[in-house]
Short mmCIF file of C-alpha atoms in Angstrom, two decimals:
data_model
loop_
_atom_site.label_atom_id
_atom_site.label_comp_id
_atom_site.label_asym_id
_atom_site.label_seq_id
_atom_site.Cartn_x
_atom_site.Cartn_y
_atom_site.Cartn_z
CA UNK A 668 91.04 -10.36 60.41
CA UNK A 669 93.10 -7.18 58.99
CA UNK A 670 92.17 -3.50 58.59
CA UNK A 671 88.58 -4.64 58.25
CA UNK A 672 89.02 -5.09 62.07
CA UNK A 673 91.23 -2.39 62.74
CA UNK A 674 89.84 -1.88 66.46
CA UNK A 675 90.75 -5.54 66.90
CA UNK A 676 87.51 -6.23 68.63
CA UNK A 677 85.69 -8.69 66.39
CA UNK A 678 86.70 -11.67 68.25
CA UNK A 679 85.43 -10.29 71.59
CA UNK A 680 82.09 -9.44 70.15
CA UNK A 681 81.75 -12.88 68.65
CA UNK A 682 82.53 -14.45 71.88
CA UNK A 683 79.82 -12.50 73.65
CA UNK A 684 77.18 -12.96 70.93
CA UNK A 685 78.06 -16.49 70.26
CA UNK A 686 79.38 -17.84 73.58
CA UNK A 687 78.81 -21.39 72.73
CA UNK A 688 80.84 -21.32 69.59
CA UNK A 689 84.45 -22.18 68.98
CA UNK A 690 86.03 -18.74 67.70
CA UNK A 691 89.00 -19.19 65.41
CA UNK A 692 91.05 -16.20 64.04
CA UNK A 693 92.94 -16.00 60.78
CA UNK A 694 95.21 -12.93 60.31
CA UNK A 695 96.34 -12.33 56.87
CA UNK A 696 98.76 -9.62 55.59
CA UNK A 697 97.94 -6.66 53.76
CA UNK A 698 101.33 -6.45 51.77
CA UNK A 699 100.98 -6.81 48.22
CA UNK A 700 103.51 -6.59 45.28
CA UNK A 701 106.50 -7.15 47.63
CA UNK A 702 109.86 -8.27 46.47
CA UNK A 703 109.96 -11.14 48.62
CA UNK A 704 107.89 -14.21 49.65
CA UNK A 705 107.56 -12.94 53.19
CA UNK A 706 103.57 -12.52 52.98
CA UNK A 707 103.12 -15.86 51.57
CA UNK A 708 105.21 -17.56 54.11
CA UNK A 709 103.36 -15.79 56.99
CA UNK A 710 99.75 -16.54 55.46
CA UNK A 711 100.93 -20.18 54.89
CA UNK A 712 101.92 -20.48 58.58
CA UNK A 713 98.68 -18.85 59.70
CA UNK A 714 96.69 -21.31 57.59
CA UNK A 715 98.63 -24.27 58.78
CA UNK A 716 97.93 -23.14 62.43
CA UNK A 717 94.32 -22.61 61.53
CA UNK A 718 94.13 -26.25 60.09
CA UNK A 719 95.70 -27.70 63.23
CA UNK A 720 93.05 -25.94 65.34
CA UNK A 721 90.43 -27.47 63.45
CA UNK A 722 92.00 -31.04 63.68
CA UNK A 723 92.26 -30.55 67.37
CA UNK A 724 88.65 -29.40 67.89
CA UNK A 725 87.13 -31.85 65.42
CA UNK A 726 89.66 -34.66 66.01
CA UNK A 727 89.90 -35.34 62.36
CA UNK A 728 93.23 -35.13 60.69
CA UNK A 729 93.95 -33.22 57.69
CA UNK A 730 93.31 -35.32 54.52
CA UNK A 731 95.38 -35.11 51.49
CA UNK A 732 92.61 -36.72 49.37
CA UNK A 733 89.79 -34.35 50.52
CA UNK A 734 92.14 -31.41 50.04
CA UNK A 735 92.82 -32.35 46.45
CA UNK A 736 89.32 -33.03 45.60
CA UNK A 737 88.52 -29.66 47.13
CA UNK A 738 91.03 -27.95 45.03
CA UNK A 739 89.80 -29.81 41.86
CA UNK A 740 86.09 -28.67 42.66
CA UNK A 741 87.12 -25.09 43.32
CA UNK A 742 89.00 -25.14 40.12
CA UNK A 743 86.12 -26.22 38.26
CA UNK A 744 83.69 -23.78 39.75
CA UNK A 745 86.18 -20.92 38.77
CA UNK A 746 86.74 -21.79 35.26
CA UNK A 747 83.02 -21.97 34.76
CA UNK A 748 82.35 -18.60 36.75
CA UNK A 749 85.10 -16.81 34.98
CA UNK A 750 83.67 -17.67 31.46
CA UNK A 751 80.35 -16.34 32.56
CA UNK A 752 81.73 -13.28 33.85
CA UNK A 753 83.57 -12.49 30.63
CA UNK A 754 80.61 -13.54 28.45
CA UNK A 755 78.44 -10.78 30.03
CA UNK A 756 80.82 -8.23 29.36
CA UNK A 757 80.25 -9.02 25.69
CA UNK A 758 76.53 -9.44 25.79
CA UNK A 759 75.11 -8.62 29.37
CA UNK A 760 71.56 -10.18 28.37
CA UNK A 761 72.89 -13.67 27.67
CA UNK A 762 72.78 -14.17 31.57
CA UNK A 763 70.93 -11.98 34.08
CA UNK A 764 73.45 -10.47 36.69
CA UNK A 765 71.17 -11.55 39.28
CA UNK A 766 71.37 -15.14 38.30
CA UNK A 767 75.23 -15.02 38.02
CA UNK A 768 75.42 -13.41 41.49
CA UNK A 769 73.05 -16.29 42.66
CA UNK A 770 75.21 -19.00 41.18
CA UNK A 771 78.43 -17.69 42.68
CA UNK A 772 77.00 -17.02 45.99
CA UNK A 773 75.47 -20.47 46.30
CA UNK A 774 78.76 -21.97 45.61
CA UNK A 775 80.67 -19.81 47.99
CA UNK A 776 77.89 -20.69 50.57
CA UNK A 777 78.07 -24.43 49.94
CA UNK A 778 80.82 -25.62 47.78
CA UNK A 779 79.53 -28.96 46.58
CA UNK A 780 79.57 -30.89 43.54
CA UNK A 781 75.61 -30.46 42.69
CA UNK A 782 76.21 -26.46 42.85
CA UNK A 783 79.38 -26.68 40.49
CA UNK A 784 77.60 -28.81 38.13
CA UNK A 785 74.67 -26.44 37.83
CA UNK A 786 77.10 -23.74 37.23
CA UNK A 787 78.83 -25.72 34.64
CA UNK A 788 75.52 -26.46 32.65
CA UNK A 789 74.58 -22.79 32.56
CA UNK A 790 78.41 -22.22 31.22
CA UNK A 791 77.84 -24.68 28.37
CA UNK A 792 74.40 -23.10 27.65
CA UNK A 793 75.96 -19.53 27.41
CA UNK A 794 78.79 -20.59 25.66
CA UNK A 795 76.78 -22.31 22.84
CA UNK A 796 74.56 -19.24 22.57
CA UNK A 797 77.98 -17.10 22.26
CA UNK A 798 79.45 -19.51 19.63
CA UNK A 799 76.32 -18.90 17.71
CA UNK A 800 76.97 -15.22 17.59
CA UNK A 801 80.61 -15.50 16.81
CA UNK A 802 81.83 -14.03 20.17
CA UNK A 803 84.13 -16.77 21.51
CA UNK A 804 87.36 -15.18 20.38
CA UNK A 805 86.42 -11.94 22.22
CA UNK A 806 85.26 -13.52 25.34
CA UNK A 807 88.47 -15.64 25.67
CA UNK A 808 90.66 -12.58 25.02
CA UNK A 809 88.70 -10.88 27.96
CA UNK A 810 88.94 -14.13 30.02
CA UNK A 811 92.63 -14.18 29.68
CA UNK A 812 92.91 -10.37 30.33
CA UNK A 813 91.12 -10.80 33.68
CA UNK A 814 93.20 -13.98 34.62
CA UNK A 815 96.41 -12.27 33.80
CA UNK A 816 95.44 -8.81 35.07
CA UNK A 817 96.22 -7.20 31.72
CA UNK A 818 93.38 -6.01 29.53
CA UNK A 819 95.90 -4.67 26.72
CA UNK A 820 95.31 -7.62 24.54
CA UNK A 821 91.43 -7.66 24.64
CA UNK A 822 90.05 -7.94 21.09
CA UNK A 823 87.85 -4.96 19.96
CA UNK A 824 84.22 -5.44 20.08
CA UNK A 825 81.00 -3.55 19.54
CA UNK A 826 78.98 -3.57 22.73
CA UNK A 827 75.45 -3.63 22.44
CA UNK A 828 73.28 -0.50 22.71
CA UNK A 829 72.48 1.03 26.24
CA UNK A 830 74.24 2.06 29.09
CA UNK A 831 77.05 -0.08 30.55
CA UNK A 832 77.77 0.07 34.24
CA UNK A 833 80.79 -1.26 36.21
CA UNK A 834 79.98 -1.85 39.95
CA UNK A 835 82.99 -1.54 42.28
CA UNK A 836 83.64 -1.65 46.09
CA UNK A 837 84.59 -4.24 48.88
CA UNK A 838 82.58 -6.86 50.74
CA UNK A 839 79.23 -5.94 49.19
CA UNK A 840 76.83 -8.50 48.44
CA UNK A 841 76.30 -8.87 44.64
CA UNK A 842 72.93 -10.33 44.85
CA UNK A 843 71.91 -7.19 46.84
CA UNK A 844 73.12 -5.07 44.30
CA UNK A 845 71.32 -6.95 41.68
CA UNK A 846 68.05 -6.88 43.76
CA UNK A 847 68.38 -2.96 43.93
CA UNK A 848 68.89 -2.57 40.25
CA UNK A 849 65.96 -4.53 39.37
CA UNK A 850 63.90 -2.98 41.82
CA UNK A 851 64.03 0.35 40.04
CA UNK A 852 61.10 1.01 37.46
CA UNK A 853 62.41 0.87 33.88
CA UNK A 854 65.72 -0.67 34.61
CA UNK A 855 67.13 -4.18 34.74
CA UNK A 856 70.55 -5.78 35.63
CA UNK A 857 71.50 -6.03 31.90
CA UNK A 858 73.07 -2.59 32.49
CA UNK A 859 75.52 -4.07 35.17
CA UNK A 860 78.27 -5.39 32.55
CA UNK A 861 80.67 -6.37 35.53
CA UNK A 862 81.25 -6.06 39.38
CA UNK A 863 84.67 -5.66 41.09
CA UNK A 864 83.24 -6.93 44.36
CA UNK A 865 85.00 -9.18 47.04
CA UNK A 866 82.36 -11.71 46.76
CA UNK A 867 81.91 -11.62 43.15
CA UNK A 868 84.80 -10.89 40.64
CA UNK A 869 87.52 -10.96 43.27
CA UNK A 870 86.63 -14.30 44.61
CA UNK A 871 85.98 -15.93 41.14
CA UNK A 872 89.23 -14.58 39.90
CA UNK A 873 91.54 -15.88 42.39
CA UNK A 874 94.17 -18.05 40.64
CA UNK A 875 94.13 -21.82 40.82
CA UNK A 876 95.70 -23.73 43.49
CA UNK A 877 98.70 -26.01 42.78
CA UNK A 878 97.89 -29.32 44.11
CA UNK A 879 101.46 -30.53 43.89
CA UNK A 880 102.77 -28.00 46.25
CA UNK A 881 102.86 -27.65 49.82
CA UNK A 882 99.13 -27.16 50.65
CA UNK A 883 99.29 -24.21 53.07
CA UNK A 884 101.83 -22.43 51.04
CA UNK A 885 99.68 -22.80 47.64
CA UNK A 886 96.59 -21.71 49.29
CA UNK A 887 98.39 -18.56 50.64
CA UNK A 888 99.70 -17.87 47.09
CA UNK A 889 96.28 -18.01 45.76
CA UNK A 890 94.78 -15.86 48.11
CA UNK A 891 97.44 -13.15 48.12
CA UNK A 892 97.45 -13.30 44.11
CA UNK A 893 93.66 -12.80 43.82
CA UNK A 894 92.49 -9.16 42.94
CA UNK A 895 93.32 -6.67 45.62
CA UNK A 896 91.14 -5.47 48.27
CA UNK A 897 90.83 -1.70 49.67
CA UNK A 898 92.33 -2.97 52.86
CA UNK A 899 95.32 -4.12 51.22
CA UNK A 900 98.42 -2.32 49.72
CA UNK A 901 98.69 -1.78 45.95
CA UNK A 902 96.27 1.19 45.51
CA UNK A 903 98.05 2.41 42.16
CA UNK A 904 97.94 -1.19 40.75
CA UNK A 905 94.13 -1.40 41.21
CA UNK A 906 93.47 2.12 39.65
CA UNK A 907 95.70 1.30 36.74
CA UNK A 908 93.93 -1.82 36.24
CA UNK A 909 90.40 -0.21 36.53
CA UNK A 910 91.41 2.57 34.06
CA UNK A 911 92.47 0.06 31.41
CA UNK A 912 89.48 -2.19 32.09
CA UNK A 913 87.09 0.56 31.64
CA UNK A 914 88.39 1.84 28.39
CA UNK A 915 88.81 -1.69 26.97
CA UNK A 916 85.31 -2.92 27.94
CA UNK A 917 83.39 0.25 27.05
CA UNK A 918 82.19 1.07 30.50
CA UNK A 919 79.86 4.35 30.58
CA UNK A 920 79.74 4.86 34.30
CA UNK A 921 80.92 3.43 37.58
CA UNK A 922 78.65 2.74 40.91
CA UNK A 923 81.12 3.10 43.74
CA UNK A 924 79.72 1.02 46.85
CA UNK A 925 81.26 2.45 49.95
CA UNK A 926 81.37 0.74 53.31
CA UNK A 927 83.67 2.29 55.94
CA UNK A 928 84.85 -0.95 57.57
CA UNK A 929 85.84 -2.19 54.01
CA UNK A 930 88.02 1.10 53.55
CA UNK A 931 89.00 2.43 56.97
CA UNK A 932 91.51 4.77 55.51
CA UNK A 933 89.17 6.24 53.13
CA UNK A 934 91.53 6.01 50.02
CA UNK A 935 89.56 3.69 47.78
CA UNK A 936 86.54 5.67 46.62
CA UNK A 937 88.05 8.93 46.15
CA UNK A 938 90.85 7.27 44.22
CA UNK A 939 88.18 5.63 41.92
CA UNK A 940 86.38 8.49 41.43
CA UNK A 941 89.63 10.55 40.34
CA UNK A 942 90.81 7.71 38.19
CA UNK A 943 87.61 7.50 36.48
CA UNK A 944 87.34 11.37 36.24
CA UNK A 945 90.79 11.20 34.10
CA UNK A 946 89.33 9.09 31.51
CA UNK A 947 85.97 11.10 31.17
CA UNK A 948 84.03 8.24 32.98
CA UNK A 949 81.14 9.34 35.39
CA UNK A 950 80.66 8.11 38.91
CA UNK A 951 78.20 7.94 41.52
CA UNK A 952 79.20 7.15 45.28
CA UNK A 953 76.59 5.08 47.26
CA UNK A 954 77.41 4.89 50.95
CA UNK A 955 76.10 1.60 52.28
CA UNK A 956 75.81 -0.13 55.64
CA UNK A 957 75.65 -3.96 55.60
CA UNK A 958 71.95 -4.05 55.83
CA UNK A 959 71.36 -1.64 52.93
CA UNK A 960 68.99 -0.01 55.42
CA UNK A 961 68.16 2.98 53.24
CA UNK A 962 67.37 1.29 50.16
CA UNK A 963 64.86 4.11 48.86
CA UNK A 964 67.58 6.56 48.82
CA UNK A 965 69.94 4.32 47.12
CA UNK A 966 67.46 3.37 44.43
CA UNK A 967 66.83 7.02 43.78
CA UNK A 968 70.47 7.89 43.51
CA UNK A 969 71.19 5.11 41.32
CA UNK A 970 68.20 5.75 39.21
CA UNK A 971 69.17 9.66 38.75
CA UNK A 972 72.75 8.35 37.85
CA UNK A 973 71.45 6.14 34.98
CA UNK A 974 69.06 8.47 33.59
CA UNK A 975 71.97 11.19 33.69
CA UNK A 976 74.07 8.54 31.58
CA UNK A 977 71.26 7.99 29.02
CA UNK A 978 71.00 11.72 28.51
CA UNK A 979 74.72 12.08 27.71
#
C-alpha cells in the first residue's frame, strides 16, 4: 500500500470481503531520486518481514535455490519482453499490441517456465523478421535507451506510415486498452506504438535483480529503480523522459488514461498534457474506472481523437 490507498482502508475492506483469507500488507516508499539509500533499506526490511510472514503461514523456510531460479526466470522474461517492446516501436505491425499485452499478462499472472519459453519463441521469431528488414541496430539503441532511461542516443529511423500513439497512465490493464482499440471500426492496435502503463512497460523494464547480493535489498533496488508511478515522487523526471521519448520515437499523440486512485493528487494527467503541448503533441484524457464500464463513450472519444490526428 502507498498513496493508492491513501485512506488506509484497503486492508479493512479485504478482511470483510475475504474473511477466511490471510491478509498481508507491504508498504513501499514513494521517495525517488533521494541522495541516500534510506528508501532501499526501508523497502528491503519490509520485504524481509513479508517473507517471514509467508514462512510462518506456510511453514516453509526461504529457499535460496528457489529464489535464484525465480530471479533467472524473471530476467529471461524481461529480456525477451523488452526486445518485443523495442521492436514494436520501429514496426508495430510485427507483433499485435494485444498479443504482447497477453504474453506479459500471462507471465505476470503465472510466472512459470512454459510461459517464459513461449515469450522467448515469439521474441526469436520477431528478431528474425527484424533482422531481415535491417532494423536490429535501431531496435538495440531503443532497447538501451529504455533500460538506461536515456533516449538521447536512439538511432534515427523512419517510421511506417500512419498515426503513432503512446498510451500513458497507471494501473490500467494493457489488454483492456488493446480490446477497446481493436473494437473501434476501421482501427487496429498497430497504432499503439508503446504504452507507459504499470502492468506493461513499467513492469517489463524494471532492472534485473542481482542474485549475488542480499535478496531483500536487491529486490528493493529493482523495485525502486523501475520506471516511476504517479503515486511516487519524481514528476519532473517522468515528464522529461516522456518528452524525450515522444520526440525520438516519432509519437503523434498521447492517450492519457486517468484513474483517480492511481493519481490521488491529480498531478500526473495535467502534467503530461502540459508537457505534450509544449512539444506540439496532441493528447486526449480518458477517465477510467477499474471495470471500464462506460466503454461506448471511451471508444467514441478515442476514435474522434485518432481521426483528428489523421486529418492533421
